[in-house]
Amino acid sequence: TVAQIPAREFFVHAVLVDVSAKVDQIDDYQVTADDLRAWERRNGRISKGSVVLLHTGWAGRWGDPVRYLNLDAQGVPRVPGFSLAALNFLVSEREVRGVGLDAFLPNGTPGSRDEATRVLPHAGKWQLVNLTNLNLLPAKGAKLVIAPLRIEAGSAPVRVIAILP
């Protein structure tokens, strides 16, 4: 439960992967492990225990519910997120503490990525969704203070505060 997570877990180094240009081309773009490796070639290795934030530009859609939900003909939201391979890479090879993004699903469109929905919780990692102002963060160097409600549940609302370098 959220109440059992030690407070020290909620002060973390953050890295920001900006895929907003790709999302402009493909609404439900799924970040790949190759995207993350390309980020590392430019910025250095993603450090163990960090949180990887995905700036997709989705927060800019908040004021327009139709564009924000982006439902397909079957009523399924088509949103960007992390691919299964990207999540496995972050959990297994980089040992991140968690991930976050400015869309409302961490692993994109539901249904087609059922296996991806289990990667983070099964590894004891957390996920942050509906983040705002990610466009103001640097690629690396920011620290986050994550303040969840201390409740006996698997998830809780949080306030995320970035401390810039």
mmCIF file of N, CA, C and O in Angstrom, residues 46-150:
data_model
loop_
_atom_site.group_PDB
_atom_site.id
_atom_site.type_symbol
_atom_site.label_atom_id
_atom_site.label_comp_id
_atom_site.label_asym_id
_atom_site.label_seq_id
_atom_site.Cartn_x
_atom_site.Cartn_y
_atom_site.Cartn_z
ATOM 1 N N ILE A 46 20.794 6.450 -17.553
ATOM 2 C CA ILE A 46 19.714 6.653 -16.581
ATOM 3 C C ILE A 46 20.152 5.988 -15.280
ATOM 4 O O ILE A 46 20.445 4.796 -15.251
ATOM 5 N N SER A 47 20.210 6.765 -14.225
ATOM 6 C CA SER A 47 20.755 6.239 -12.970
ATOM 7 C C SER A 47 19.745 5.379 -12.217
ATOM 8 O O SER A 47 18.536 5.614 -12.252
ATOM 9 N N LYS A 48 20.300 4.400 -11.523
ATOM 10 C CA LYS A 48 19.513 3.505 -10.679
ATOM 11 C C LYS A 48 18.749 4.333 -9.653
ATOM 12 O O LYS A 48 19.288 5.278 -9.071
ATOM 13 N N GLY A 49 17.490 3.991 -9.432
ATOM 14 C CA GLY A 49 16.684 4.669 -8.425
ATOM 15 C C GLY A 49 16.047 5.964 -8.883
ATOM 16 O O GLY A 49 15.368 6.622 -8.111
ATOM 17 N N SER A 50 16.262 6.333 -10.144
ATOM 18 C CA SER A 50 15.657 7.576 -10.645
ATOM 19 C C SER A 50 14.236 7.316 -11.141
ATOM 20 O O SER A 50 13.772 6.180 -11.190
ATOM 21 N N VAL A 51 13.570 8.387 -11.489
ATOM 22 C CA VAL A 51 12.261 8.283 -12.121
ATOM 23 C C VAL A 51 12.419 8.815 -13.547
ATOM 24 O O VAL A 51 13.088 9.817 -13.781
ATOM 25 N N VAL A 52 11.830 8.110 -14.491
ATOM 26 C CA VAL A 52 11.886 8.526 -15.889
ATOM 27 C C VAL A 52 10.547 9.156 -16.243
ATOM 28 O O VAL A 52 9.495 8.510 -16.166
ATOM 29 N N LEU A 53 10.602 10.432 -16.602
ATOM 30 C CA LEU A 53 9.407 11.184 -16.968
ATOM 31 C C LEU A 53 9.331 11.290 -18.485
ATOM 32 O O LEU A 53 10.334 11.553 -19.147
ATOM 33 N N LEU A 54 8.150 11.132 -19.000
ATOM 34 C CA LEU A 54 7.913 11.177 -20.436
ATOM 35 C C LEU A 54 7.088 12.418 -20.761
ATOM 36 O O LEU A 54 5.942 12.543 -20.316
ATOM 37 N N HIS A 55 7.722 13.342 -21.488
ATOM 38 C CA HIS A 55 6.999 14.539 -21.950
ATOM 39 C C HIS A 55 6.454 14.237 -23.340
ATOM 40 O O HIS A 55 7.197 14.135 -24.291
ATOM 41 N N THR A 56 5.136 14.082 -23.414
ATOM 42 C CA THR A 56 4.481 13.756 -24.685
ATOM 43 C C THR A 56 3.750 14.950 -25.284
ATOM 44 O O THR A 56 3.333 14.906 -26.428
ATOM 45 N N GLY A 57 3.553 15.992 -24.477
ATOM 46 C CA GLY A 57 2.759 17.130 -24.907
ATOM 47 C C GLY A 57 1.274 16.947 -24.625
ATOM 48 O O GLY A 57 0.458 17.826 -24.910
ATOM 49 N N TRP A 58 0.908 15.812 -24.041
ATOM 50 C CA TRP A 58 -0.504 15.489 -23.824
ATOM 51 C C TRP A 58 -1.181 16.453 -22.857
ATOM 52 O O TRP A 58 -2.381 16.716 -22.969
ATOM 53 N N ALA A 59 -0.464 17.006 -21.921
ATOM 54 C CA ALA A 59 -1.052 17.937 -20.956
ATOM 55 C C ALA A 59 -1.670 19.143 -21.654
ATOM 56 O O ALA A 59 -2.619 19.743 -21.146
ATOM 57 N N GLY A 60 -1.159 19.488 -22.830
ATOM 58 C CA GLY A 60 -1.722 20.596 -23.604
ATOM 59 C C GLY A 60 -3.128 20.327 -24.109
ATOM 60 O O GLY A 60 -3.815 21.245 -24.551
ATOM 61 N N ARG A 61 -3.571 19.096 -24.021
ATOM 62 C CA ARG A 61 -4.923 18.721 -24.470
ATOM 63 C C ARG A 61 -5.951 18.787 -23.341
ATOM 64 O O ARG A 61 -7.132 18.552 -23.572
ATOM 65 N N TRP A 62 -5.510 19.048 -22.127
ATOM 66 C CA TRP A 62 -6.381 18.974 -20.950
ATOM 67 C C TRP A 62 -7.666 19.777 -21.113
ATOM 68 O O TRP A 62 -8.732 19.327 -20.704
ATOM 69 N N GLY A 63 -7.600 20.946 -21.700
ATOM 70 C CA GLY A 63 -8.781 21.802 -21.833
ATOM 71 C C GLY A 63 -9.795 21.323 -22.860
ATOM 72 O O GLY A 63 -10.898 21.867 -22.948
ATOM 73 N N ASP A 64 -9.467 20.301 -23.624
ATOM 74 C CA ASP A 64 -10.355 19.770 -24.665
ATOM 75 C C ASP A 64 -10.562 18.274 -24.406
ATOM 76 O O ASP A 64 -9.758 17.445 -24.833
ATOM 77 N N PRO A 65 -11.640 17.911 -23.700
ATOM 78 C CA PRO A 65 -11.849 16.509 -23.317
ATOM 79 C C PRO A 65 -11.846 15.535 -24.494
ATOM 80 O O PRO A 65 -11.360 14.414 -24.364
ATOM 81 N N VAL A 66 -12.337 15.957 -25.644
ATOM 82 C CA VAL A 66 -12.359 15.065 -26.802
ATOM 83 C C VAL A 66 -10.928 14.752 -27.246
ATOM 84 O O VAL A 66 -10.567 13.596 -27.481
ATOM 85 N N ARG A 67 -10.097 15.783 -27.361
ATOM 86 C CA ARG A 67 -8.692 15.564 -27.760
ATOM 87 C C ARG A 67 -7.910 14.853 -26.655
ATOM 88 O O ARG A 67 -7.014 14.062 -26.934
ATOM 89 N N TYR A 68 -8.222 15.146 -25.391
ATOM 90 C CA TYR A 68 -7.492 14.531 -24.283
ATOM 91 C C TYR A 68 -7.757 13.028 -24.215
ATOM 92 O O TYR A 68 -6.840 12.231 -24.107
ATOM 93 N N LEU A 69 -9.020 12.647 -24.300
ATOM 94 C CA LEU A 69 -9.357 11.215 -24.266
ATOM 95 C C LEU A 69 -8.966 10.519 -25.561
ATOM 96 O O LEU A 69 -8.586 9.359 -25.550
ATOM 97 N N ASN A 70 -9.107 11.222 -26.688
ATOM 98 C CA ASN A 70 -8.708 10.698 -27.998
ATOM 99 C C ASN A 70 -9.250 9.286 -28.235
ATOM 100 O O ASN A 70 -8.503 8.346 -28.502
ATOM 101 N N LEU A 71 -10.561 9.146 -28.137
ATOM 102 C CA LEU A 71 -11.199 7.841 -28.292
ATOM 103 C C LEU A 71 -11.235 7.423 -29.751
ATOM 104 O O LEU A 71 -11.528 8.217 -30.637
ATOM 105 N N ASP A 72 -10.968 6.132 -29.995
ATOM 106 C CA ASP A 72 -11.085 5.614 -31.355
ATOM 107 C C ASP A 72 -12.537 5.221 -31.624
ATOM 108 O O ASP A 72 -13.422 5.459 -30.782
ATOM 109 N N ALA A 73 -12.806 4.615 -32.758
ATOM 110 C CA ALA A 73 -14.179 4.263 -33.158
ATOM 111 C C ALA A 73 -14.841 3.289 -32.181
ATOM 112 O O ALA A 73 -16.061 3.250 -32.070
ATOM 113 N N GLN A 74 -14.032 2.510 -31.460
ATOM 114 C CA GLN A 74 -14.568 1.558 -30.477
ATOM 115 C C GLN A 74 -14.649 2.161 -29.071
ATOM 116 O O GLN A 74 -14.999 1.478 -28.113
ATOM 117 N N GLY A 75 -14.325 3.441 -28.933
ATOM 118 C CA GLY A 75 -14.381 4.095 -27.638
ATOM 119 C C GLY A 75 -13.166 3.848 -26.764
ATOM 120 O O GLY A 75 -13.198 4.097 -25.561
ATOM 121 N N VAL A 76 -12.064 3.393 -27.353
ATOM 122 C CA VAL A 76 -10.832 3.113 -26.619
ATOM 123 C C VAL A 76 -9.916 4.333 -26.718
ATOM 124 O O VAL A 76 -9.673 4.838 -27.816
ATOM 125 N N PRO A 77 -9.395 4.817 -25.585
ATOM 126 C CA PRO A 77 -8.475 5.956 -25.637
ATOM 127 C C PRO A 77 -7.193 5.590 -26.381
ATOM 128 O O PRO A 77 -6.627 4.522 -26.158
ATOM 129 N N ARG A 78 -6.736 6.483 -27.239
ATOM 130 C CA ARG A 78 -5.480 6.299 -27.977
ATOM 131 C C ARG A 78 -4.507 7.348 -27.462
ATOM 132 O O ARG A 78 -4.579 8.515 -27.857
ATOM 133 N N VAL A 79 -3.651 6.946 -26.527
ATOM 134 C CA VAL A 79 -2.745 7.896 -25.884
ATOM 135 C C VAL A 79 -1.309 7.370 -25.921
ATOM 136 O O VAL A 79 -1.082 6.168 -26.032
ATOM 137 N N PRO A 80 -0.342 8.271 -25.822
ATOM 138 C CA PRO A 80 1.057 7.840 -25.808
ATOM 139 C C PRO A 80 1.434 7.211 -24.479
ATOM 140 O O PRO A 80 0.727 7.357 -23.485
ATOM 141 N N GLY A 81 2.558 6.509 -24.476
ATOM 142 C CA GLY A 81 3.039 5.903 -23.247
ATOM 143 C C GLY A 81 4.319 5.132 -23.460
ATOM 144 O O GLY A 81 5.004 5.306 -24.464
ATOM 145 N N PHE A 82 4.640 4.274 -22.513
ATOM 146 C CA PHE A 82 5.822 3.424 -22.564
ATOM 147 C C PHE A 82 5.455 2.069 -23.157
ATOM 148 O O PHE A 82 4.463 1.467 -22.748
ATOM 149 N N SER A 83 6.255 1.561 -24.073
ATOM 150 C CA SER A 83 6.045 0.217 -24.601
ATOM 151 C C SER A 83 6.455 -0.808 -23.543
ATOM 152 O O SER A 83 7.166 -0.485 -22.578
ATOM 153 N N LEU A 84 6.031 -2.042 -23.725
ATOM 154 C CA LEU A 84 6.417 -3.132 -22.829
ATOM 155 C C LEU A 84 7.941 -3.254 -22.783
ATOM 156 O O LEU A 84 8.532 -3.380 -21.710
ATOM 157 N N ALA A 85 8.590 -3.193 -23.945
ATOM 158 C CA ALA A 85 10.053 -3.313 -23.994
ATOM 159 C C ALA A 85 10.722 -2.176 -23.231
ATOM 160 O O ALA A 85 11.716 -2.384 -22.531
ATOM 161 N N ALA A 86 10.186 -0.965 -23.343
ATOM 162 C CA ALA A 86 10.752 0.180 -22.627
ATOM 163 C C ALA A 86 10.610 -0.002 -21.119
ATOM 164 O O ALA A 86 11.552 0.255 -20.355
ATOM 165 N N LEU A 87 9.445 -0.448 -20.672
ATOM 166 C CA LEU A 87 9.233 -0.663 -19.237
ATOM 167 C C LEU A 87 10.152 -1.758 -18.711
ATOM 168 O O LEU A 87 10.753 -1.615 -17.638
ATOM 169 N N ASN A 88 10.272 -2.852 -19.460
ATOM 170 C CA ASN A 88 11.178 -3.932 -19.040
ATOM 171 C C ASN A 88 12.619 -3.437 -18.962
ATOM 172 O O ASN A 88 13.350 -3.772 -18.031
ATOM 173 N N PHE A 89 13.043 -2.641 -19.934
ATOM 174 C CA PHE A 89 14.390 -2.070 -19.940
ATOM 175 C C PHE A 89 14.605 -1.211 -18.690
ATOM 176 O O PHE A 89 15.618 -1.343 -18.001
ATOM 177 N N LEU A 90 13.642 -0.343 -18.384
ATOM 178 C CA LEU A 90 13.784 0.557 -17.238
ATOM 179 C C LEU A 90 13.796 -0.202 -15.914
ATOM 180 O O LEU A 90 14.559 0.130 -15.010
ATOM 181 N N VAL A 91 12.964 -1.214 -15.797
ATOM 182 C CA VAL A 91 12.872 -1.981 -14.552
ATOM 183 C C VAL A 91 14.074 -2.914 -14.398
ATOM 184 O O VAL A 91 14.724 -2.928 -13.351
ATOM 185 N N SER A 92 14.389 -3.667 -15.432
ATOM 186 C CA SER A 92 15.417 -4.703 -15.329
ATOM 187 C C SER A 92 16.838 -4.190 -15.513
ATOM 188 O O SER A 92 17.745 -4.587 -14.785
ATOM 189 N N GLU A 93 17.034 -3.328 -16.489
ATOM 190 C CA GLU A 93 18.394 -2.908 -16.820
ATOM 191 C C GLU A 93 18.809 -1.592 -16.156
ATOM 192 O O GLU A 93 19.994 -1.348 -15.979
ATOM 193 N N ARG A 94 17.856 -0.738 -15.813
ATOM 194 C CA ARG A 94 18.202 0.543 -15.192
ATOM 195 C C ARG A 94 17.733 0.648 -13.750
ATOM 196 O O ARG A 94 18.099 1.562 -13.044
ATOM 197 N N GLU A 95 16.900 -0.280 -13.312
ATOM 198 C CA GLU A 95 16.427 -0.328 -11.927
ATOM 199 C C GLU A 95 15.881 1.015 -11.445
ATOM 200 O O GLU A 95 16.237 1.504 -10.368
ATOM 201 N N VAL A 96 15.011 1.607 -12.254
ATOM 202 C CA VAL A 96 14.408 2.884 -11.878
ATOM 203 C C VAL A 96 13.434 2.677 -10.728
ATOM 204 O O VAL A 96 12.972 1.565 -10.479
ATOM 205 N N ARG A 97 13.131 3.741 -10.042
ATOM 206 C CA ARG A 97 12.154 3.676 -8.963
ATOM 207 C C ARG A 97 10.738 3.738 -9.514
ATOM 208 O O ARG A 97 9.808 3.190 -8.951
ATOM 209 N N GLY A 98 10.580 4.467 -10.646
ATOM 210 C CA GLY A 98 9.263 4.573 -11.247
ATOM 211 C C GLY A 98 9.309 5.373 -12.523
ATOM 212 O O GLY A 98 10.373 5.775 -12.992
ATOM 213 N N VAL A 99 8.133 5.580 -13.077
ATOM 214 C CA VAL A 99 7.988 6.360 -14.301
ATOM 215 C C VAL A 99 6.837 7.339 -14.122
ATOM 216 O O VAL A 99 5.998 7.179 -13.239
ATOM 217 N N GLY A 100 6.802 8.336 -15.003
ATOM 218 C CA GLY A 100 5.706 9.293 -14.996
ATOM 219 C C GLY A 100 5.549 9.904 -16.372
ATOM 220 O O GLY A 100 6.466 9.856 -17.187
ATOM 221 N N LEU A 101 4.390 10.463 -16.620
ATOM 222 C CA LEU A 101 4.136 11.119 -17.896
ATOM 223 C C LEU A 101 2.956 12.059 -17.791
ATOM 224 O O LEU A 101 2.244 12.074 -16.797
ATOM 225 N N ASP A 102 2.758 12.829 -18.856
ATOM 226 C CA ASP A 102 1.703 13.830 -18.867
ATOM 227 C C ASP A 102 0.395 13.322 -19.463
ATOM 228 O O ASP A 102 -0.557 14.078 -19.587
ATOM 229 N N ALA A 103 0.322 12.059 -19.802
ATOM 230 C CA ALA A 103 -0.924 11.439 -20.259
ATOM 231 C C ALA A 103 -1.535 10.689 -19.073
ATOM 232 O O ALA A 103 -0.968 10.651 -17.988
ATOM 233 N N PHE A 104 -2.682 10.071 -19.304
ATOM 234 C CA PHE A 104 -3.385 9.456 -18.175
ATOM 235 C C PHE A 104 -3.209 7.951 -18.066
ATOM 236 O O PHE A 104 -3.757 7.332 -17.169
ATOM 237 N N LEU A 105 -2.435 7.349 -18.949
ATOM 238 C CA LEU A 105 -2.114 5.925 -18.869
ATOM 239 C C LEU A 105 -0.609 5.768 -19.075
ATOM 240 O O LEU A 105 -0.087 6.226 -20.083
ATOM 241 N N PRO A 106 0.118 5.118 -18.160
ATOM 242 C CA PRO A 106 1.573 5.044 -18.297
ATOM 243 C C PRO A 106 2.043 4.188 -19.461
ATOM 244 O O PRO A 106 3.137 4.366 -19.967
ATOM 245 N N ASN A 107 1.223 3.259 -19.877
ATOM 246 C CA ASN A 107 1.646 2.362 -20.941
ATOM 247 C C ASN A 107 0.719 2.469 -22.143
ATOM 248 O O ASN A 107 0.504 1.512 -22.854
ATOM 249 N N GLY A 108 0.190 3.653 -22.346
ATOM 250 C CA GLY A 108 -0.584 3.922 -23.556
ATOM 251 C C GLY A 108 -1.942 3.282 -23.581
ATOM 252 O O GLY A 108 -2.567 3.039 -22.557
ATOM 253 N N THR A 109 -2.388 3.013 -24.773
ATOM 254 C CA THR A 109 -3.736 2.540 -25.029
ATOM 255 C C THR A 109 -4.027 1.232 -24.308
ATOM 256 O O THR A 109 -3.274 0.275 -24.428
ATOM 257 N N PRO A 110 -5.136 1.170 -23.538
ATOM 258 C CA PRO A 110 -5.469 -0.053 -22.814
ATOM 259 C C PRO A 110 -5.886 -1.170 -23.774
ATOM 260 O O PRO A 110 -6.204 -0.936 -24.924
ATOM 261 N N GLY A 111 -5.868 -2.388 -23.254
ATOM 262 C CA GLY A 111 -6.310 -3.528 -24.051
ATOM 263 C C GLY A 111 -5.197 -4.120 -24.884
ATOM 264 O O GLY A 111 -4.878 -5.288 -24.760
ATOM 265 N N SER A 112 -4.571 -3.308 -25.719
ATOM 266 C CA SER A 112 -3.519 -3.823 -26.591
ATOM 267 C C SER A 112 -2.212 -4.026 -25.850
ATOM 268 O O SER A 112 -1.290 -4.631 -26.373
ATOM 269 N N ARG A 113 -2.121 -3.548 -24.636
ATOM 270 C CA ARG A 113 -0.871 -3.634 -23.891
ATOM 271 C C ARG A 113 -1.098 -4.210 -22.488
ATOM 272 O O ARG A 113 -0.547 -3.729 -21.505
ATOM 273 N N ASP A 114 -1.914 -5.240 -22.400
ATOM 274 C CA ASP A 114 -2.253 -5.804 -21.096
ATOM 275 C C ASP A 114 -1.032 -6.225 -20.292
ATOM 276 O O ASP A 114 -0.955 -5.999 -19.093
ATOM 277 N N GLU A 115 -0.045 -6.849 -20.944
ATOM 278 C CA GLU A 115 1.154 -7.289 -20.249
ATOM 279 C C GLU A 115 1.924 -6.098 -19.678
ATOM 280 O O GLU A 115 2.468 -6.162 -18.585
ATOM 281 N N ALA A 116 1.944 -4.997 -20.412
ATOM 282 C CA ALA A 116 2.674 -3.812 -19.955
ATOM 283 C C ALA A 116 2.059 -3.230 -18.684
ATOM 284 O O ALA A 116 2.768 -2.638 -17.871
ATOM 285 N N THR A 117 0.761 -3.402 -18.478
ATOM 286 C CA THR A 117 0.119 -2.846 -17.285
ATOM 287 C C THR A 117 0.609 -3.516 -16.007
ATOM 288 O O THR A 117 0.481 -2.950 -14.934
ATOM 289 N N ARG A 118 1.185 -4.693 -16.133
ATOM 290 C CA ARG A 118 1.625 -5.440 -14.947
ATOM 291 C C ARG A 118 3.103 -5.258 -14.612
ATOM 292 O O ARG A 118 3.528 -5.593 -13.515
ATOM 293 N N VAL A 119 3.892 -4.759 -15.540
ATOM 294 C CA VAL A 119 5.341 -4.680 -15.336
ATOM 295 C C VAL A 119 5.694 -3.871 -14.091
ATOM 296 O O VAL A 119 6.435 -4.338 -13.227
ATOM 297 N N LEU A 120 5.198 -2.653 -13.990
ATOM 298 C CA LEU A 120 5.575 -1.775 -12.879
ATOM 299 C C LEU A 120 5.083 -2.285 -11.527
ATOM 300 O O LEU A 120 5.874 -2.419 -10.599
ATOM 301 N N PRO A 121 3.788 -2.594 -11.380
ATOM 302 C CA PRO A 121 3.328 -3.056 -10.061
ATOM 303 C C PRO A 121 3.998 -4.359 -9.615
ATOM 304 O O PRO A 121 4.342 -4.508 -8.448
ATOM 305 N N HIS A 122 4.232 -5.281 -10.549
ATOM 306 C CA HIS A 122 4.866 -6.545 -10.185
ATOM 307 C C HIS A 122 6.309 -6.352 -9.737
ATOM 308 O O HIS A 122 6.834 -7.139 -8.958
ATOM 309 N N ALA A 123 6.948 -5.300 -10.222
ATOM 310 C CA ALA A 123 8.338 -5.015 -9.849
ATOM 311 C C ALA A 123 8.414 -4.078 -8.636
ATOM 312 O O ALA A 123 9.501 -3.703 -8.221
ATOM 313 N N GLY A 124 7.268 -3.695 -8.084
ATOM 314 C CA GLY A 124 7.261 -2.790 -6.941
ATOM 315 C C GLY A 124 7.615 -1.355 -7.307
ATOM 316 O O GLY A 124 8.081 -0.600 -6.465
ATOM 317 N N LYS A 125 7.390 -0.993 -8.560
ATOM 318 C CA LYS A 125 7.684 0.366 -9.038
ATOM 319 C C LYS A 125 6.389 1.156 -9.103
ATOM 320 O O LYS A 125 5.316 0.609 -9.280
ATOM 321 N N TRP A 126 6.501 2.463 -9.000
ATOM 322 C CA TRP A 126 5.305 3.284 -9.069
ATOM 323 C C TRP A 126 5.253 4.052 -10.369
ATOM 324 O O TRP A 126 6.224 4.115 -11.114
ATOM 325 N N GLN A 127 4.072 4.587 -10.617
ATOM 326 C CA GLN A 127 3.848 5.346 -11.842
ATOM 327 C C GLN A 127 3.066 6.608 -11.524
ATOM 328 O O GLN A 127 2.172 6.611 -10.691
ATOM 329 N N LEU A 128 3.460 7.694 -12.188
ATOM 330 C CA LEU A 128 2.804 8.985 -12.034
ATOM 331 C C LEU A 128 2.143 9.329 -13.362
ATOM 332 O O LEU A 128 2.768 9.193 -14.415
ATOM 333 N N VAL A 129 0.905 9.768 -13.308
ATOM 334 C CA VAL A 129 0.186 10.117 -14.533
ATOM 335 C C VAL A 129 -0.409 11.516 -14.397
ATOM 336 O O VAL A 129 -0.487 12.067 -13.304
ATOM 337 N N ASN A 130 -0.806 12.071 -15.529
ATOM 338 C CA ASN A 130 -1.424 13.399 -15.582
ATOM 339 C C ASN A 130 -0.518 14.495 -15.027
ATOM 340 O O ASN A 130 -0.991 15.454 -14.415
ATOM 341 N N LEU A 131 0.781 14.366 -15.239
ATOM 342 C CA LEU A 131 1.709 15.399 -14.797
ATOM 343 C C LEU A 131 1.608 16.618 -15.703
ATOM 344 O O LEU A 131 1.266 16.497 -16.877
ATOM 345 N N THR A 132 1.915 17.772 -15.167
ATOM 346 C CA THR A 132 1.888 19.006 -15.958
ATOM 347 C C THR A 132 3.250 19.688 -15.897
ATOM 348 O O THR A 132 4.074 19.375 -15.041
ATOM 349 N N ASN A 133 3.453 20.607 -16.809
ATOM 350 C CA ASN A 133 4.660 21.434 -16.867
ATOM 351 C C ASN A 133 5.945 20.646 -17.086
ATOM 352 O O ASN A 133 7.030 21.121 -16.754
ATOM 353 N N LEU A 134 5.855 19.454 -17.662
ATOM 354 C CA LEU A 134 7.064 18.693 -17.942
ATOM 355 C C LEU A 134 7.947 19.413 -18.954
ATOM 356 O O LEU A 134 9.170 19.240 -18.944
ATOM 357 N N ASN A 135 7.344 20.244 -19.780
ATOM 358 C CA ASN A 135 8.110 21.014 -20.762
ATOM 359 C C ASN A 135 9.080 21.995 -20.103
ATOM 360 O O ASN A 135 9.999 22.496 -20.743
ATOM 361 N N LEU A 136 8.918 22.251 -18.809
ATOM 362 C CA LEU A 136 9.789 23.182 -18.093
ATOM 363 C C LEU A 136 11.001 22.501 -17.455
ATOM 364 O O LEU A 136 11.882 23.179 -16.925
ATOM 365 N N LEU A 137 11.045 21.174 -17.509
ATOM 366 C CA LEU A 137 12.131 20.436 -16.865
ATOM 367 C C LEU A 137 13.287 20.198 -17.826
ATOM 368 O O LEU A 137 13.083 20.008 -19.024
ATOM 369 N N PRO A 138 14.512 20.142 -17.289
ATOM 370 C CA PRO A 138 15.656 19.779 -18.112
ATOM 371 C C PRO A 138 15.683 18.268 -18.345
ATOM 372 O O PRO A 138 15.019 17.507 -17.627
ATOM 373 N N ALA A 139 16.473 17.831 -19.314
ATOM 374 C CA ALA A 139 16.600 16.404 -19.598
ATOM 375 C C ALA A 139 17.120 15.632 -18.381
ATOM 376 O O ALA A 139 16.743 14.485 -18.163
ATOM 377 N N LYS A 140 17.981 16.254 -17.603
ATOM 378 C CA LYS A 140 18.466 15.619 -16.371
ATOM 379 C C LYS A 140 18.838 16.707 -15.378
ATOM 380 O O LYS A 140 18.974 17.870 -15.733
ATOM 381 N N GLY A 141 18.955 16.318 -14.122
ATOM 382 C CA GLY A 141 19.372 17.258 -13.090
ATOM 383 C C GLY A 141 18.268 17.690 -12.144
ATOM 384 O O GLY A 141 18.554 18.171 -11.055
ATOM 385 N N ALA A 142 17.020 17.517 -12.521
ATOM 386 C CA ALA A 142 15.929 17.888 -11.620
ATOM 387 C C ALA A 142 15.738 16.807 -10.559
ATOM 388 O O ALA A 142 16.039 15.635 -10.783
ATOM 389 N N LYS A 143 15.256 17.231 -9.418
ATOM 390 C CA LYS A 143 14.864 16.297 -8.361
ATOM 391 C C LYS A 143 13.373 16.478 -8.141
ATOM 392 O O LYS A 143 12.845 17.570 -8.310
ATOM 393 N N LEU A 144 12.711 15.406 -7.757
ATOM 394 C CA LEU A 144 11.277 15.471 -7.499
ATOM 395 C C LEU A 144 10.984 15.165 -6.044
ATOM 396 O O LEU A 144 11.587 14.275 -5.446
ATOM 397 N N VAL A 145 10.035 15.904 -5.510
ATOM 398 C CA VAL A 145 9.431 15.591 -4.226
ATOM 399 C C VAL A 145 8.026 15.104 -4.568
ATOM 400 O O VAL A 145 7.242 15.839 -5.162
ATOM 401 N N ILE A 146 7.739 13.870 -4.214
ATOM 402 C CA ILE A 146 6.445 13.270 -4.535
ATOM 403 C C ILE A 146 5.704 13.079 -3.219
ATOM 404 O O ILE A 146 6.187 12.372 -2.327
ATOM 405 N N ALA A 147 4.563 13.718 -3.096
ATOM 406 C CA ALA A 147 3.832 13.718 -1.835
ATOM 407 C C ALA A 147 2.455 13.069 -1.999
ATOM 408 O O ALA A 147 1.475 13.741 -2.296
ATOM 409 N N PRO A 148 2.383 11.745 -1.801
ATOM 410 C CA PRO A 148 1.083 11.078 -1.891
ATOM 411 C C PRO A 148 0.312 11.158 -0.579
ATOM 412 O O PRO A 148 0.902 11.352 0.490
ATOM 413 N N LEU A 149 -0.984 10.991 -0.691
ATOM 414 C CA LEU A 149 -1.770 10.812 0.527
ATOM 415 C C LEU A 149 -1.344 9.490 1.152
ATOM 416 O O LEU A 149 -1.147 8.498 0.452
ATOM 417 N N ARG A 150 -1.196 9.467 2.444
ATOM 418 C CA ARG A 150 -0.752 8.255 3.138
ATOM 419 C C ARG A 150 -1.979 7.418 3.482
ATOM 420 O O ARG A 150 -2.529 7.499 4.585
#
